[in-house]
PDB file of C-alpha atoms and ligand atoms in Angstrom:
ATOM      1  CA  UNK A  13      52.037  38.978  67.839  1.00  0.00           C
ATOM      2  CA  UNK A  14      54.440  37.314  65.426  1.00  0.00           C
ATOM      3  CA  UNK A  15      56.633  39.583  63.322  1.00  0.00           C
ATOM      4  CA  UNK A  16      56.091  39.285  59.613  1.00  0.00           C
ATOM      5  CA  UNK A  17      59.233  37.836  57.992  1.00  0.00           C
ATOM      6  CA  UNK A  18      59.359  40.021  54.886  1.00  0.00           C
ATOM      7  CA  UNK A  19      62.439  38.191  53.529  1.00  0.00           C
ATOM      8  CA  UNK A  20      60.362  35.067  52.933  1.00  0.00           C
ATOM      9  CA  UNK A  21      58.284  36.884  50.320  1.00  0.00           C
ATOM     10  CA  UNK A  22      60.934  39.161  48.890  1.00  0.00           C
ATOM     11  CA  UNK A  23      64.572  38.297  49.513  1.00  0.00           C
ATOM     12  CA  UNK A  24      65.653  41.443  47.653  1.00  0.00           C
ATOM     13  CA  UNK A  25      64.235  43.907  50.189  1.00  0.00           C
ATOM     14  CA  UNK A  26      67.198  45.919  51.415  1.00  0.00           C
ATOM     15  CA  UNK A  27      65.328  48.523  53.449  1.00  0.00           C
ATOM     16  CA  UNK A  28      61.999  48.744  55.196  1.00  0.00           C
ATOM     17  CA  UNK A  29      60.059  50.667  57.808  1.00  0.00           C
ATOM     18  CA  UNK A  30      58.978  48.864  60.954  1.00  0.00           C
ATOM     19  CA  UNK A  31      57.584  49.444  64.421  1.00  0.00           C
ATOM     20  CA  UNK A  32      59.209  48.288  67.633  1.00  0.00           C
ATOM     21  CA  UNK A  33      56.905  45.813  69.385  1.00  0.00           C
ATOM     22  CA  UNK A  34      59.096  45.134  72.425  1.00  0.00           C
ATOM     23  CA  UNK A  35      62.600  45.616  73.806  1.00  0.00           C
ATOM     24  CA  UNK A  36      64.180  43.297  76.354  1.00  0.00           C
ATOM     25  CA  UNK A  37      67.266  44.185  78.415  1.00  0.00           C
ATOM     26  CA  UNK A  38      67.701  47.286  76.288  1.00  0.00           C
ATOM     27  CA  UNK A  39      69.055  45.445  73.269  1.00  0.00           C
ATOM     28  CA  UNK A  40      66.809  42.568  72.185  1.00  0.00           C
ATOM     29  CA  UNK A  41      64.319  44.108  69.826  1.00  0.00           C
ATOM     30  CA  UNK A  42      61.170  42.599  68.325  1.00  0.00           C
ATOM     31  CA  UNK A  43      59.687  44.391  65.308  1.00  0.00           C
ATOM     32  CA  UNK A  44      56.228  44.099  63.754  1.00  0.00           C
ATOM     33  CA  UNK A  45      57.848  43.107  60.440  1.00  0.00           C
ATOM     34  CA  UNK A  46      61.427  42.480  59.462  1.00  0.00           C
ATOM     35  CA  UNK A  47      63.823  42.179  56.526  1.00  0.00           C
ATOM     36  CA  UNK A  48      66.498  40.615  58.798  1.00  0.00           C
ATOM     37  CA  UNK A  49      66.904  36.855  58.350  1.00  0.00           C
ATOM     38  CA  UNK A  50      66.916  35.037  61.675  1.00  0.00           C
ATOM     39  CA  UNK A  51      69.621  32.368  62.055  1.00  0.00           C
ATOM     40  CA  UNK A  52      68.306  28.941  61.141  1.00  0.00           C
ATOM     41  CA  UNK A  53      68.141  26.196  58.533  1.00  0.00           C
ATOM     42  CA  UNK A  54      71.888  26.391  57.962  1.00  0.00           C
ATOM     43  CA  UNK A  55      71.815  30.065  56.991  1.00  0.00           C
ATOM     44  CA  UNK A  56      73.466  32.727  59.192  1.00  0.00           C
ATOM     45  CA  UNK A  57      71.627  35.797  60.449  1.00  0.00           C
ATOM     46  CA  UNK A  58      71.606  39.129  58.698  1.00  0.00           C
ATOM     47  CA  UNK A  59      73.355  42.198  60.012  1.00  0.00           C
ATOM     48  CA  UNK A  60      72.645  45.853  59.304  1.00  0.00           C
ATOM     49  CA  UNK A  61      71.166  48.788  61.133  1.00  0.00           C
ATOM     50  CA  UNK A  62      67.985  50.088  62.661  1.00  0.00           C
ATOM     51  CA  UNK A  63      67.543  53.854  62.568  1.00  0.00           C
ATOM     52  CA  UNK A  64      65.341  56.013  64.757  1.00  0.00           C
ATOM     53  CA  UNK A  65      65.398  59.605  63.553  1.00  0.00           C
ATOM     54  CA  UNK A  66      69.138  60.398  63.460  1.00  0.00           C
ATOM     55  CA  UNK A  67      70.169  57.605  65.837  1.00  0.00           C
ATOM     56  CA  UNK A  68      71.653  54.403  64.428  1.00  0.00           C
ATOM     57  CA  UNK A  69      71.635  51.018  66.153  1.00  0.00           C
ATOM     58  CA  UNK A  70      73.714  48.226  64.641  1.00  0.00           C
ATOM     59  CA  UNK A  71      72.051  44.834  64.353  1.00  0.00           C
ATOM     60  CA  UNK A  72      74.686  42.323  65.450  1.00  0.00           C
ATOM     61  CA  UNK A  73      72.617  39.132  65.728  1.00  0.00           C
ATOM     62  CA  UNK A  74      69.155  37.936  64.743  1.00  0.00           C
ATOM     63  CA  UNK A  75      67.667  34.748  66.152  1.00  0.00           C
ATOM     64  CA  UNK A  76      64.343  33.094  66.844  1.00  0.00           C
ATOM     65  CA  UNK A  77      63.333  32.776  70.457  1.00  0.00           C
ATOM     66  CA  UNK A  78      59.983  31.167  71.331  1.00  0.00           C
ATOM     67  CA  UNK A  79      58.965  31.725  67.731  1.00  0.00           C
ATOM     68  CA  UNK A  80      59.715  35.454  67.822  1.00  0.00           C
ATOM     69  CA  UNK A  81      62.406  37.061  65.696  1.00  0.00           C
ATOM     70  CA  UNK A  82      64.720  38.942  68.052  1.00  0.00           C
ATOM     71  CA  UNK A  83      67.197  41.543  66.795  1.00  0.00           C
ATOM     72  CA  UNK A  84      70.175  42.139  69.032  1.00  0.00           C
ATOM     73  CA  UNK A  85      71.394  45.726  68.706  1.00  0.00           C
ATOM     74  CA  UNK A  86      74.709  47.103  69.954  1.00  0.00           C
ATOM     75  CA  UNK A  87      73.297  49.655  72.391  1.00  0.00           C
ATOM     76  CA  UNK A  88      70.214  50.655  74.332  1.00  0.00           C
ATOM     77  CA  UNK A  89      67.853  53.422  73.264  1.00  0.00           C
ATOM     78  CA  UNK A  90      65.075  51.785  71.276  1.00  0.00           C
ATOM     79  CA  UNK A  91      61.652  51.666  72.901  1.00  0.00           C
ATOM     80  CA  UNK A  92      58.352  49.940  72.370  1.00  0.00           C
ATOM     81  CA  UNK A  93      56.250  51.904  69.885  1.00  0.00           C
ATOM     82  CA  UNK A  94      59.190  53.495  68.058  1.00  0.00           C
ATOM     83  CA  UNK A  95      58.960  53.863  64.291  1.00  0.00           C
ATOM     84  CA  UNK A  96      62.243  52.775  62.747  1.00  0.00           C
ATOM     85  CA  UNK A  97      63.937  52.358  59.386  1.00  0.00           C
ATOM     86  CA  UNK A  98      65.757  49.051  58.839  1.00  0.00           C
ATOM     87  CA  UNK A  99      68.689  48.705  56.455  1.00  0.00           C
ATOM     88  CA  UNK A 100      70.396  45.399  55.640  1.00  0.00           C
ATOM     89  CA  UNK A 101      74.096  44.821  55.205  1.00  0.00           C
ATOM     90  CA  UNK A 102      73.205  43.875  51.656  1.00  0.00           C
ATOM     91  CA  UNK A 103      76.678  42.781  50.590  1.00  0.00           C
ATOM     92  CA  UNK A 104      76.739  40.091  53.275  1.00  0.00           C
ATOM     93  CA  UNK A 105      73.160  38.982  52.621  1.00  0.00           C
ATOM     94  CA  UNK A 106      73.482  38.876  48.832  1.00  0.00           C
ATOM     95  CA  UNK A 107      76.569  36.702  49.110  1.00  0.00           C
ATOM     96  CA  UNK A 108      74.650  34.355  51.405  1.00  0.00           C
ATOM     97  CA  UNK A 109      71.787  34.236  48.884  1.00  0.00           C
ATOM     98  CA  UNK A 110      74.173  33.326  46.084  1.00  0.00           C
ATOM     99  CA  UNK A 111      75.849  30.688  48.282  1.00  0.00           C
ATOM    100  CA  UNK A 112      72.520  29.269  49.385  1.00  0.00           C
ATOM    101  CA  UNK A 113      71.224  28.823  45.854  1.00  0.00           C
ATOM    102  CA  UNK A 114      74.580  27.347  44.789  1.00  0.00           C
ATOM    103  CA  UNK A 115      74.340  24.926  47.715  1.00  0.00           C
ATOM    104  CA  UNK A 116      70.971  23.632  46.482  1.00  0.00           C
ATOM    105  CA  UNK A 117      72.312  23.101  42.975  1.00  0.00           C
ATOM    106  CA  UNK A 118      75.500  21.344  44.083  1.00  0.00           C
ATOM    107  CA  UNK A 119      73.734  19.112  46.634  1.00  0.00           C
ATOM    108  CA  UNK A 120      70.993  18.197  44.200  1.00  0.00           C
ATOM    109  CA  UNK A 121      73.418  17.168  41.455  1.00  0.00           C
ATOM    110  CA  UNK A 122      75.601  15.211  43.872  1.00  0.00           C
ATOM    111  CA  UNK A 123      72.719  13.471  45.638  1.00  0.00           C
ATOM    112  CA  UNK A 124      70.935  12.611  42.401  1.00  0.00           C
ATOM    113  CA  UNK A 125      74.136  11.370  40.790  1.00  0.00           C
ATOM    114  CA  UNK A 126      75.551   9.324  43.675  1.00  0.00           C
ATOM    115  CA  UNK A 127      72.544   8.476  45.855  1.00  0.00           C
ATOM    116  CA  UNK A 128      74.207  10.240  48.791  1.00  0.00           C
ATOM    117  CA  UNK A 129      72.137  12.020  51.419  1.00  0.00           C
ATOM    118  CA  UNK A 130      72.909  15.336  53.021  1.00  0.00           C
ATOM    119  CA  UNK A 131      73.588  14.792  56.722  1.00  0.00           C
ATOM    120  CA  UNK A 132      74.471  18.378  57.581  1.00  0.00           C
ATOM    121  CA  UNK A 133      75.098  21.738  56.041  1.00  0.00           C
ATOM    122  CA  UNK A 134      75.990  25.254  57.062  1.00  0.00           C
ATOM    123  CA  UNK A 135      76.464  28.419  55.083  1.00  0.00           C
ATOM    124  CA  UNK A 136      79.310  30.554  56.349  1.00  0.00           C
ATOM    125  CA  UNK A 137      80.138  34.055  55.259  1.00  0.00           C
ATOM    126  CA  UNK A 138      83.039  32.934  53.069  1.00  0.00           C
ATOM    127  CA  UNK A 139      82.258  29.286  52.351  1.00  0.00           C
ATOM    128  CA  UNK A 140      79.665  26.523  52.420  1.00  0.00           C
ATOM    129  CA  UNK A 141      80.011  23.303  54.386  1.00  0.00           C
ATOM    130  CA  UNK A 142      78.217  20.082  53.487  1.00  0.00           C
ATOM    131  CA  UNK A 143      78.251  16.643  55.050  1.00  0.00           C
ATOM    132  CA  UNK A 144      77.257  13.809  52.773  1.00  0.00           C
ATOM    133  CA  UNK A 145      76.665  10.151  53.473  1.00  0.00           C
ATOM    134  CA  UNK A 146      79.068   9.141  50.753  1.00  0.00           C
ATOM    135  CA  UNK A 147      81.126   5.984  51.136  1.00  0.00           C
ATOM    136  CA  UNK A 148      83.649   6.602  48.467  1.00  0.00           C
ATOM    137  CA  UNK A 149      85.964   9.364  49.537  1.00  0.00           C
ATOM    138  CA  UNK A 150      87.149  10.772  46.286  1.00  0.00           C
ATOM    139  CA  UNK A 151      88.163  14.317  45.532  1.00  0.00           C
ATOM    140  CA  UNK A 152      87.864  13.773  41.791  1.00  0.00           C
ATOM    141  CA  UNK A 153      84.197  12.848  42.067  1.00  0.00           C
ATOM    142  CA  UNK A 154      83.598  16.028  44.035  1.00  0.00           C
ATOM    143  CA  UNK A 155      85.474  18.161  41.550  1.00  0.00           C
ATOM    144  CA  UNK A 156      83.374  16.567  38.842  1.00  0.00           C
ATOM    145  CA  UNK A 157      80.164  17.675  40.598  1.00  0.00           C
ATOM    146  CA  UNK A 158      81.571  21.161  41.187  1.00  0.00           C
ATOM    147  CA  UNK A 159      82.211  21.348  37.415  1.00  0.00           C
ATOM    148  CA  UNK A 160      78.709  20.055  36.682  1.00  0.00           C
ATOM    149  CA  UNK A 161      77.266  22.668  39.038  1.00  0.00           C
ATOM    150  CA  UNK A 162      79.221  25.406  37.292  1.00  0.00           C
ATOM    151  CA  UNK A 163      77.829  24.329  33.931  1.00  0.00           C
ATOM    152  CA  UNK A 164      74.319  24.712  35.315  1.00  0.00           C
ATOM    153  CA  UNK A 165      75.096  27.998  37.097  1.00  0.00           C
ATOM    154  CA  UNK A 166      75.972  29.622  33.787  1.00  0.00           C
ATOM    155  CA  UNK A 167      72.444  29.098  32.505  1.00  0.00           C
ATOM    156  CA  UNK A 168      69.421  31.362  32.585  1.00  0.00           C
ATOM    157  CA  UNK A 169      67.452  29.255  35.063  1.00  0.00           C
ATOM    158  CA  UNK A 170      64.839  30.870  37.339  1.00  0.00           C
ATOM    159  CA  UNK A 171      64.594  30.168  41.048  1.00  0.00           C
ATOM    160  CA  UNK A 172      61.131  30.433  42.580  1.00  0.00           C
ATOM    161  CA  UNK A 173      59.672  30.124  46.038  1.00  0.00           C
ATOM    162  CA  UNK A 174      56.087  29.400  46.976  1.00  0.00           C
ATOM    163  CA  UNK A 175      53.967  27.564  49.493  1.00  0.00           C
ATOM    164  CA  UNK A 176      52.395  24.140  49.101  1.00  0.00           C
ATOM    165  CA  UNK A 177      50.084  22.132  51.355  1.00  0.00           C
ATOM    166  CA  UNK A 178      52.256  19.747  53.369  1.00  0.00           C
ATOM    167  CA  UNK A 179      50.804  16.561  51.822  1.00  0.00           C
ATOM    168  CA  UNK A 180      51.357  17.770  48.307  1.00  0.00           C
ATOM    169  CA  UNK A 181      54.849  19.000  49.116  1.00  0.00           C
ATOM    170  CA  UNK A 182      55.937  15.708  50.648  1.00  0.00           C
ATOM    171  CA  UNK A 183      55.102  13.878  47.404  1.00  0.00           C
ATOM    172  CA  UNK A 184      57.917  15.704  45.620  1.00  0.00           C
ATOM    173  CA  UNK A 185      60.932  13.379  45.341  1.00  0.00           C
ATOM    174  CA  UNK A 186      63.887  14.755  47.293  1.00  0.00           C
ATOM    175  CA  UNK A 187      61.904  17.617  48.790  1.00  0.00           C
ATOM    176  CA  UNK A 188      63.503  16.841  52.137  1.00  0.00           C
ATOM    177  CA  UNK A 189      67.232  16.804  51.509  1.00  0.00           C
ATOM    178  CA  UNK A 190      68.480  16.303  55.030  1.00  0.00           C
ATOM    179  CA  UNK A 191      68.761  12.628  55.894  1.00  0.00           C
ATOM    180  CA  UNK A 192      66.994  12.896  59.226  1.00  0.00           C
ATOM    181  CA  UNK A 193      65.306  16.250  59.316  1.00  0.00           C
ATOM    182  CA  UNK A 194      61.612  16.519  58.562  1.00  0.00           C
ATOM    183  CA  UNK A 195      60.033  19.910  58.773  1.00  0.00           C
ATOM    184  CA  UNK A 196      57.959  20.539  61.884  1.00  0.00           C
ATOM    185  CA  UNK A 197      54.266  19.702  61.846  1.00  0.00           C
ATOM    186  CA  UNK A 198      53.054  22.653  59.862  1.00  0.00           C
ATOM    187  CA  UNK A 199      50.219  22.459  57.312  1.00  0.00           C
ATOM    188  CA  UNK A 200      51.975  24.504  54.628  1.00  0.00           C
ATOM    189  CA  UNK A 201      55.592  24.181  53.510  1.00  0.00           C
ATOM    190  CA  UNK A 202      57.658  26.799  51.744  1.00  0.00           C
ATOM    191  CA  UNK A 203      59.249  25.308  48.664  1.00  0.00           C
ATOM    192  CA  UNK A 204      62.304  26.668  46.897  1.00  0.00           C
ATOM    193  CA  UNK A 205      62.481  25.484  43.301  1.00  0.00           C
ATOM    194  CA  UNK A 206      65.475  25.757  41.007  1.00  0.00           C
ATOM    195  CA  UNK A 207      63.622  25.074  37.780  1.00  0.00           C
ATOM    196  CA  UNK A 208      64.390  21.614  36.456  1.00  0.00           C
ATOM    197  CA  UNK A 209      67.162  21.030  39.014  1.00  0.00           C
ATOM    198  CA  UNK A 210      65.881  20.954  42.561  1.00  0.00           C
ATOM    199  CA  UNK A 211      62.816  21.425  44.709  1.00  0.00           C
ATOM    200  CA  UNK A 212      63.011  21.425  48.458  1.00  0.00           C
ATOM    201  CA  UNK A 213      61.327  22.627  51.609  1.00  0.00           C
ATOM    202  CA  UNK A 214      63.355  25.622  52.674  1.00  0.00           C
ATOM    203  CA  UNK A 215      63.055  28.812  54.681  1.00  0.00           C
ATOM    204  CA  UNK A 216      66.153  30.536  53.334  1.00  0.00           C
ATOM    205  CA  UNK A 217      66.807  33.442  51.009  1.00  0.00           C
ATOM    206  CA  UNK A 218      67.775  32.811  47.387  1.00  0.00           C
ATOM    207  CA  UNK A 219      68.630  34.633  44.187  1.00  0.00           C
ATOM    208  CA  UNK A 220      66.019  34.775  41.406  1.00  0.00           C
ATOM    209  CA  UNK A 221      68.185  33.334  38.653  1.00  0.00           C
ATOM    210  CA  UNK A 222      71.154  30.959  38.635  1.00  0.00           C
ATOM    211  CA  UNK A 223      73.132  33.447  36.596  1.00  0.00           C
ATOM    212  CA  UNK A 224      73.377  35.666  39.683  1.00  0.00           C
ATOM    213  CA  UNK A 225      75.400  33.028  41.538  1.00  0.00           C
ATOM    214  CA  UNK A 226      78.577  33.103  39.473  1.00  0.00           C
ATOM    215  CA  UNK A 227      80.978  30.177  39.791  1.00  0.00           C
ATOM    216  CA  UNK A 228      81.856  27.960  42.728  1.00  0.00           C
ATOM    217  CA  UNK A 229      85.097  26.217  43.611  1.00  0.00           C
ATOM    218  CA  UNK A 230      86.056  23.333  45.861  1.00  0.00           C
ATOM    219  CA  UNK A 231      87.916  24.442  48.998  1.00  0.00           C
ATOM    220  CA  UNK A 232      88.536  21.114  50.693  1.00  0.00           C
ATOM    221  CA  UNK A 233      87.112  17.694  51.368  1.00  0.00           C
ATOM    222  CA  UNK A 234      87.586  15.697  54.539  1.00  0.00           C
ATOM    223  CA  UNK A 235      86.890  12.108  55.363  1.00  0.00           C
ATOM    224  CA  UNK A 236      84.951  12.301  58.621  1.00  0.00           C
ATOM    225  CA  UNK A 237      84.538   8.576  59.048  1.00  0.00           C
ATOM    226  CA  UNK A 238      82.554   5.849  57.394  1.00  0.00           C
ATOM    227  CA  UNK A 239      79.695   7.220  55.277  1.00  0.00           C
ATOM    228  CA  UNK A 240      80.541  10.773  56.167  1.00  0.00           C
ATOM    229  CA  UNK A 241      82.340  13.135  53.904  1.00  0.00           C
ATOM    230  CA  UNK A 242      82.686  16.819  54.660  1.00  0.00           C
ATOM    231  CA  UNK A 243      82.976  19.190  51.730  1.00  0.00           C
ATOM    232  CA  UNK A 244      83.692  22.912  51.682  1.00  0.00           C
ATOM    233  CA  UNK A 245      83.160  25.060  48.629  1.00  0.00           C
ATOM    234  CA  UNK A 246      83.016  28.807  48.046  1.00  0.00           C
ATOM    235  CA  UNK A 247      81.917  31.352  45.500  1.00  0.00           C
ATOM    236  CA  UNK A 248      84.743  32.106  43.075  1.00  0.00           C
TER     237      UNK A 248
HETATM  238 ZN1   ZN B  20      68.388  25.682  51.631  1.00  0.00          ZN
END
């Protein structure tokens, strides 16, 4: 049985009840449904805690293994069939949501404006890394796009997520931002849409409105060779 990924429907769920489906080696826990984001798509895993009666187990890592979402807890004690209460480290997750939405805005403006493609990206807890296929290494251009992003991030612009049949989704220009990555052969794609700015296939968690993001600032830019520029930015 596949756990229901509650965060895909509601990224603002901070707590939820769940049942333990299986436990491996005492600390790898599969739940019937989960609010914990599993590492993937450039977004880090969530942390938090799982509580059984008055016992607390810290969730230190969440990953997908053979399609199952596995929660690594810091100690043994959870058993198959247990009813538990899950609580996210919301501060960490909310920051990642703000960064993730900011990343879509920045990448969309830069790619649309320069014709660059995204060749890699990774959200980190304190910053966002992007690799772009951009020939012209120029910090001023980047700063310009950071400023443009900040203009947009001040606005009351909704962010929505929904599913579309694969064929329909793939007709959207720029729906696949990564230069080489196509989503796996699945009939329905989850789309994240920043209204009027960006639409892309994405399994991450986002804020509902750009005004929640705040401002971003350039941290550094590195020339990683021909056609490859690495950019780091962070939330201000
Ligand atoms: Zn994304």
